[in-house]
Amino acid sequence: MKLSKPVRVEIKLAQPIQSPDQAEAVLDRVFFPGTEAPKHAYLEFRRSDFAANEHAYRFNEGAVKVPRAIFTPEPAYSEEARRERFQGIVVLNVVVDKAGNISRIKLVRSLGHGLDQKAMEKVSIWHFDPGTHNGEPVAIEMNIEVSFRLY
């Protein structure tokens, strides 16, 4: 994941780390929890890494027609981004299922400042007329750009 700014991660522990091996183990548990960990234990942008993947067509594959958005509420600005007058575009890779719902979201381009989370939360409730392949509804994988602008 490419970030436009450095990200500071703070991990509060009950006791101090005594060795580099302990530090590595802690970082692995935070950033790469095992498959036995509940979904909420994963960082938001990693949660869809382990989702069941049904076949999803890309919109540029043959006779595929892209989904048409019918409900796309705009995400709110985070207070941090508004305070810093931060603007930009979050890019999400999504799968729109056969029913026109978002079934998977992956963060492709991050903005930080709480805007990634706002974009993912709002896009997760978007609704589409489903995409089709040879006239039949199918799951379609595509990128969505969410623009954050202060006017």
Backbone as CSV, one residue per row, in Angstrom:
resi,resn,N_x,N_y,N_z,CA_x,CA_y,CA_z,C_x,C_y,C_z
1,MET,0.846,-1.164,0.000,0.000,0.000,0.000,0.893,1.229,0.000
2,LYS,0.696,2.118,-0.948,1.485,3.332,-1.010,0.785,4.414,-0.205
3,LEU,1.535,5.102,0.606,0.991,6.185,1.412,1.667,7.476,1.012
4,SER,0.899,8.549,1.050,1.465,9.825,0.666,2.244,10.467,1.812
5,LYS,1.981,10.042,3.021,2.676,10.582,4.179,3.086,9.433,5.088
6,PRO,4.120,9.642,5.898,4.477,8.600,6.871,3.314,8.375,7.834
7,VAL,3.203,7.157,8.303,2.155,6.803,9.243,2.810,6.410,10.549
8,ARG,2.310,6.943,11.635,2.826,6.598,12.950,1.879,5.586,13.568
9,VAL,2.433,4.483,14.013,1.652,3.443,14.666,2.121,3.369,16.108
10,GLU,1.194,3.499,17.042,1.522,3.417,18.452,0.859,2.178,19.025
11,ILE,1.658,1.331,19.666,1.151,0.107,20.268,1.435,0.188,21.766
12,LYS,0.385,0.136,22.562,0.546,0.194,24.014,0.551,-1.228,24.556
13,LEU,1.608,-1.554,25.305,1.776,-2.899,25.840,1.671,-2.891,27.353
14,ALA,1.258,-4.013,27.922,1.145,-4.136,29.372,2.514,-4.188,30.035
15,GLN,3.509,-4.677,29.305,4.865,-4.740,29.844,5.870,-4.420,28.741
16,PRO,7.068,-3.968,29.105,8.051,-3.591,28.082,8.558,-4.803,27.290
17,ILE,8.984,-4.543,26.078,9.562,-5.581,25.223,11.014,-5.776,25.638
18,GLN,11.420,-7.031,25.741,12.757,-7.362,26.227,13.754,-7.723,25.124
19,SER,13.239,-8.025,23.915,14.168,-8.465,22.869,13.601,-8.138,21.491
20,PRO,14.468,-8.142,20.466,13.980,-7.936,19.095,12.977,-9.010,18.670
21,ASP,13.155,-10.241,19.152,12.214,-11.316,18.819,10.820,-11.017,19.378
22,GLN,10.763,-10.481,20.582,9.471,-10.102,21.165,8.836,-8.975,20.359
23,ALA,9.643,-8.005,19.941,9.124,-6.889,19.139,8.545,-7.414,17.832
24,GLU,9.265,-8.335,17.189,8.779,-8.911,15.936,7.472,-9.668,16.145
25,ALA,7.374,-10.401,17.238,6.151,-11.153,17.537,4.961,-10.210,17.745
26,VAL,5.181,-9.101,18.423,4.106,-8.130,18.646,3.660,-7.526,17.316
27,LEU,4.620,-7.107,16.491,4.269,-6.516,15.203,3.542,-7.517,14.310
28,ASP,3.956,-8.770,14.340,3.259,-9.801,13.565,1.821,-9.967,14.031
29,ARG,1.589,-9.909,15.334,0.216,-10.063,15.845,-0.658,-8.876,15.466
30,VAL,-0.061,-7.694,15.351,-0.836,-6.503,14.985,-1.112,-6.475,13.482
31,PHE,-0.075,-6.663,12.667,-0.218,-6.496,11.234,-0.543,-7.782,10.482
32,PHE,-0.227,-8.936,11.048,-0.469,-10.207,10.376,-1.054,-11.233,11.337
33,PRO,-2.233,-10.936,11.903,-2.819,-11.918,12.825,-3.130,-13.202,12.066
34,GLY,-3.046,-14.317,12.737,-3.296,-15.607,12.089,-4.739,-15.733,11.637
35,THR,-4.990,-16.734,10.832,-6.341,-16.928,10.295,-7.338,-17.282,11.380
36,GLU,-6.847,-17.671,12.566,-7.759,-17.973,13.668,-8.283,-16.704,14.348
37,ALA,-7.669,-15.563,14.073,-8.102,-14.305,14.687,-9.446,-13.878,14.109
38,PRO,-10.317,-13.302,14.946,-11.602,-12.818,14.414,-11.384,-11.664,13.444
39,LYS,-12.324,-11.505,12.515,-12.189,-10.503,11.454,-11.928,-9.106,12.009
40,HIS,-12.568,-8.746,13.133,-12.388,-7.395,13.670,-10.973,-7.148,14.196
41,ALA,-10.172,-8.207,14.363,-8.800,-8.035,14.832,-7.873,-7.532,13.732
42,TYR,-8.298,-7.626,12.485,-7.475,-7.187,11.367,-7.604,-5.682,11.165
43,LEU,-6.519,-5.067,10.695,-6.600,-3.677,10.283,-7.621,-3.602,9.153
44,GLU,-8.363,-2.517,9.065,-9.475,-2.408,8.101,-9.040,-2.725,6.679
45,PHE,-7.906,-2.195,6.239,-7.515,-2.404,4.854,-7.073,-3.841,4.580
46,ARG,-6.884,-4.678,5.623,-6.483,-6.070,5.434,-7.645,-7.046,5.571
47,ARG,-8.804,-6.604,6.036,-9.897,-7.533,6.334,-10.372,-8.315,5.128
48,SER,-10.401,-7.697,3.976,-10.897,-8.412,2.804,-9.866,-9.380,2.222
49,ASP,-8.629,-9.365,2.707,-7.614,-10.293,2.214,-8.030,-11.748,2.421
50,PHE,-8.837,-11.991,3.444,-9.170,-13.356,3.812,-10.620,-13.701,3.515
51,ALA,-11.317,-12.817,2.821,-12.714,-13.076,2.470,-12.787,-14.153,1.396
52,ALA,-13.894,-14.886,1.425,-14.105,-15.879,0.370,-14.262,-15.132,-0.948
53,ASN,-13.542,-15.572,-1.944,-13.570,-14.875,-3.222,-14.391,-15.651,-4.235
54,GLU,-15.577,-15.127,-4.586,-16.305,-15.711,-5.693,-15.688,-15.133,-6.964
55,HIS,-15.903,-15.819,-8.085,-15.343,-15.294,-9.318,-15.969,-13.935,-9.620
56,ALA,-15.142,-12.976,-9.867,-15.616,-11.642,-10.228,-14.989,-11.256,-11.557
57,TYR,-15.814,-10.843,-12.492,-15.332,-10.392,-13.797,-14.739,-9.000,-13.660
58,ARG,-13.776,-8.695,-14.488,-13.280,-7.332,-14.626,-14.144,-6.691,-15.699
59,PHE,-14.403,-5.406,-15.602,-15.317,-4.772,-16.548,-14.786,-4.748,-17.971
60,ASN,-13.513,-5.028,-18.165,-12.955,-5.014,-19.517,-12.878,-6.412,-20.134
61,GLU,-13.546,-7.399,-19.534,-13.532,-8.765,-20.052,-14.701,-8.987,-21.003
62,GLY,-14.430,-9.088,-22.277,-15.421,-9.488,-23.270,-16.756,-8.776,-23.197
63,ALA,-17.812,-9.566,-23.066,-19.184,-9.057,-23.116,-19.693,-8.631,-21.744
64,VAL,-18.825,-8.065,-20.932,-19.201,-7.645,-19.583,-19.671,-6.196,-19.613
65,LYS,-20.844,-5.962,-19.016,-21.333,-4.597,-18.841,-21.166,-4.225,-17.375
66,VAL,-20.643,-3.027,-17.151,-20.334,-2.593,-15.789,-21.613,-2.322,-14.988
67,PRO,-21.517,-2.463,-13.668,-22.650,-2.097,-12.819,-22.927,-0.596,-12.947
68,ARG,-24.197,-0.226,-12.771,-24.578,1.182,-12.816,-24.978,1.608,-11.414
69,ALA,-24.286,2.618,-10.901,-24.540,3.083,-9.533,-25.923,3.706,-9.433
70,ILE,-26.672,3.308,-8.392,-28.006,3.893,-8.182,-28.154,4.514,-6.797
71,PHE,-27.248,4.186,-5.870,-27.285,4.780,-4.529,-25.854,4.975,-4.080
72,THR,-25.380,6.240,-4.079,-23.975,6.529,-3.784,-23.836,7.728,-2.845
73,PRO,-24.246,7.582,-1.597,-24.100,8.708,-0.674,-22.630,9.079,-0.479
74,GLU,-22.393,10.363,-0.333,-21.032,10.883,-0.167,-20.556,10.676,1.268
75,PRO,-19.287,10.300,1.439,-18.754,10.166,2.800,-18.518,11.537,3.423
76,ALA,-18.618,11.576,4.725,-18.345,12.813,5.464,-16.838,12.977,5.628
77,TYR,-16.417,14.201,5.819,-15.020,14.493,6.116,-14.731,14.109,7.556
78,SER,-13.531,13.614,7.819,-13.115,13.404,9.207,-12.767,14.780,9.794
79,GLU,-12.896,14.894,11.082,-12.583,16.182,11.729,-11.106,16.539,11.535
80,GLU,-10.233,15.541,11.619,-8.799,15.779,11.441,-8.503,16.349,10.050
81,ALA,-9.085,15.754,9.016,-8.840,16.216,7.644,-9.422,17.604,7.417
82,ARG,-10.596,17.862,7.982,-11.212,19.190,7.836,-10.356,20.245,8.521
83,ARG,-9.883,19.932,9.718,-9.058,20.871,10.478,-7.779,21.214,9.710
84,GLU,-7.176,20.196,9.060,-5.933,20.405,8.323,-6.170,20.799,6.869
85,ARG,-7.444,20.945,6.482,-7.831,21.296,5.113,-7.185,20.340,4.108
86,PHE,-7.237,19.066,4.431,-6.608,18.014,3.632,-7.586,17.539,2.562
87,GLN,-7.103,17.396,1.331,-7.937,16.977,0.212,-7.221,15.890,-0.583
88,GLY,-7.983,15.137,-1.377,-7.381,14.123,-2.234,-8.378,13.059,-2.631
89,ILE,-7.855,11.963,-3.150,-8.689,10.875,-3.663,-8.270,9.561,-3.019
90,VAL,-9.250,8.834,-2.500,-9.057,7.475,-1.999,-9.481,6.545,-3.132
91,VAL,-8.673,5.532,-3.430,-9.036,4.547,-4.453,-9.312,3.222,-3.769
92,LEU,-10.484,2.675,-4.050,-10.907,1.400,-3.483,-11.129,0.399,-4.606
93,ASN,-10.715,-0.830,-4.395,-11.026,-1.918,-5.306,-12.192,-2.664,-4.672
94,VAL,-13.293,-2.789,-5.407,-14.503,-3.405,-4.864,-14.992,-4.525,-5.765
95,VAL,-15.797,-5.395,-5.185,-16.554,-6.370,-5.961,-18.018,-6.035,-5.745
96,VAL,-18.714,-5.790,-6.861,-20.166,-5.588,-6.836,-20.776,-6.939,-7.174
97,ASP,-21.545,-7.506,-6.233,-22.067,-8.854,-6.441,-23.253,-8.880,-7.395
98,LYS,-23.806,-10.064,-7.621,-24.908,-10.251,-8.569,-26.158,-9.477,-8.190
99,ALA,-26.288,-9.136,-6.908,-27.455,-8.384,-6.437,-27.221,-6.876,-6.484
100,GLY,-26.005,-6.460,-6.820,-25.702,-5.032,-6.885,-25.167,-4.456,-5.592
101,ASN,-24.820,-5.315,-4.640,-24.250,-4.867,-3.366,-22.737,-4.998,-3.389
102,ILE,-22.064,-4.210,-2.564,-20.614,-4.313,-2.422,-20.328,-5.523,-1.537
103,SER,-19.572,-6.490,-2.071,-19.276,-7.682,-1.280,-17.826,-7.726,-0.793
104,ARG,-16.963,-6.858,-1.321,-15.573,-6.809,-0.885,-15.022,-5.423,-1.160
105,ILE,-14.239,-4.926,-0.235,-13.567,-3.635,-0.413,-12.109,-3.803,-0.019
106,LYS,-11.210,-3.344,-0.892,-9.782,-3.290,-0.578,-9.297,-1.866,-0.818
107,LEU,-8.473,-1.400,0.075,-7.889,-0.071,-0.060,-6.719,-0.146,-1.025
108,VAL,-6.784,0.637,-2.127,-5.727,0.655,-3.138,-4.831,1.868,-2.946
109,ARG,-5.428,3.048,-2.759,-4.648,4.274,-2.536,-5.216,4.989,-1.315
110,SER,-4.372,5.186,-0.347,-4.764,5.748,0.940,-4.498,7.249,1.005
111,LEU,-5.346,7.943,1.755,-5.110,9.362,2.052,-4.739,9.573,3.518
112,GLY,-5.209,8.671,4.374,-4.989,8.861,5.803,-5.940,9.905,6.374
113,HIS,-5.612,10.442,7.521,-6.404,11.478,8.188,-7.859,11.028,8.431
114,GLY,-8.090,9.726,8.530,-9.436,9.206,8.760,-10.304,9.133,7.513
115,LEU,-9.788,9.607,6.377,-10.599,9.633,5.152,-10.754,8.250,4.516
116,ASP,-9.753,7.400,4.660,-9.861,6.048,4.117,-11.039,5.317,4.760
117,GLN,-11.099,5.391,6.081,-12.176,4.727,6.820,-13.531,5.301,6.427
118,LYS,-13.625,6.617,6.324,-14.897,7.254,5.929,-15.330,6.779,4.546
119,ALA,-14.377,6.696,3.608,-14.691,6.245,2.249,-15.158,4.797,2.259
120,MET,-14.449,3.932,2.970,-14.796,2.512,3.007,-16.161,2.287,3.665
121,GLU,-16.433,3.002,4.732,-17.728,2.853,5.413,-18.873,3.240,4.489
122,LYS,-18.731,4.346,3.781,-19.828,4.828,2.938,-19.977,3.992,1.681
123,VAL,-18.869,3.643,1.026,-18.947,2.835,-0.193,-19.548,1.458,0.109
124,SER,-19.344,0.949,1.313,-19.878,-0.375,1.657,-21.403,-0.432,1.577
125,ILE,-22.088,0.722,1.624,-23.561,0.723,1.530,-24.063,1.190,0.164
126,TRP,-23.143,1.463,-0.765,-23.561,1.837,-2.113,-24.337,0.675,-2.738
127,HIS,-25.206,1.007,-3.683,-25.975,-0.022,-4.376,-25.940,0.245,-5.878
128,PHE,-25.944,-0.827,-6.657,-25.806,-0.764,-8.106,-26.858,-1.630,-8.788
129,ASP,-27.187,-1.282,-10.027,-27.803,-2.258,-10.917,-26.635,-3.161,-11.266
130,PRO,-26.774,-4.471,-11.081,-25.595,-5.338,-11.235,-25.022,-5.344,-12.643
131,GLY,-23.749,-5.671,-12.716,-23.107,-5.862,-14.003,-23.588,-7.164,-14.618
132,THR,-23.392,-7.298,-15.903,-23.831,-8.517,-16.586,-22.746,-9.060,-17.492
133,HIS,-22.826,-10.336,-17.738,-21.978,-11.022,-18.719,-22.922,-11.860,-19.569
134,ASN,-22.956,-11.556,-20.856,-23.894,-12.219,-21.778,-25.332,-12.114,-21.270
135,GLY,-25.677,-10.958,-20.703,-27.035,-10.691,-20.266,-27.403,-11.223,-18.894
136,GLU,-26.520,-11.975,-18.247,-26.790,-12.544,-16.922,-26.064,-11.730,-15.850
137,PRO,-26.712,-11.459,-14.695,-26.025,-10.737,-13.611,-24.811,-11.523,-13.108
138,VAL,-23.710,-10.811,-12.923,-22.479,-11.423,-12.419,-21.799,-10.462,-11.451
139,ALA,-20.885,-10.993,-10.651,-20.049,-10.158,-9.784,-18.990,-9.483,-10.648
140,ILE,-18.768,-8.211,-10.397,-17.794,-7.420,-11.162,-16.802,-6.785,-10.190
141,GLU,-15.511,-6.921,-10.506,-14.463,-6.251,-9.738,-14.102,-4.962,-10.445
142,MET,-14.020,-3.876,-9.684,-13.683,-2.590,-10.289,-13.112,-1.656,-9.232
143,ASN,-12.487,-0.583,-9.677,-11.981,0.441,-8.776,-12.979,1.587,-8.692
144,ILE,-13.072,2.151,-7.503,-13.904,3.330,-7.270,-13.009,4.400,-6.665
145,GLU,-13.074,5.600,-7.208,-12.344,6.736,-6.654,-13.303,7.580,-5.837
146,VAL,-12.922,7.862,-4.610,-13.732,8.703,-3.726,-12.941,9.986,-3.507
147,SER,-13.513,11.082,-3.975,-12.826,12.370,-3.914,-13.247,13.142,-2.675
148,PHE,-12.274,13.674,-1.978,-12.520,14.534,-0.822,-12.005,15.925,-1.172
149,ARG,-12.922,16.866,-1.305,-12.584,18.253,-1.652,-13.284,19.209,-0.705
150,LEU,-12.577,20.219,-0.297,-13.169,21.307,0.494,-13.385,22.476,-0.452
151,TYR,-14.588,22.992,-0.470,-14.898,24.110,-1.372,-15.113,25.376,-0.612
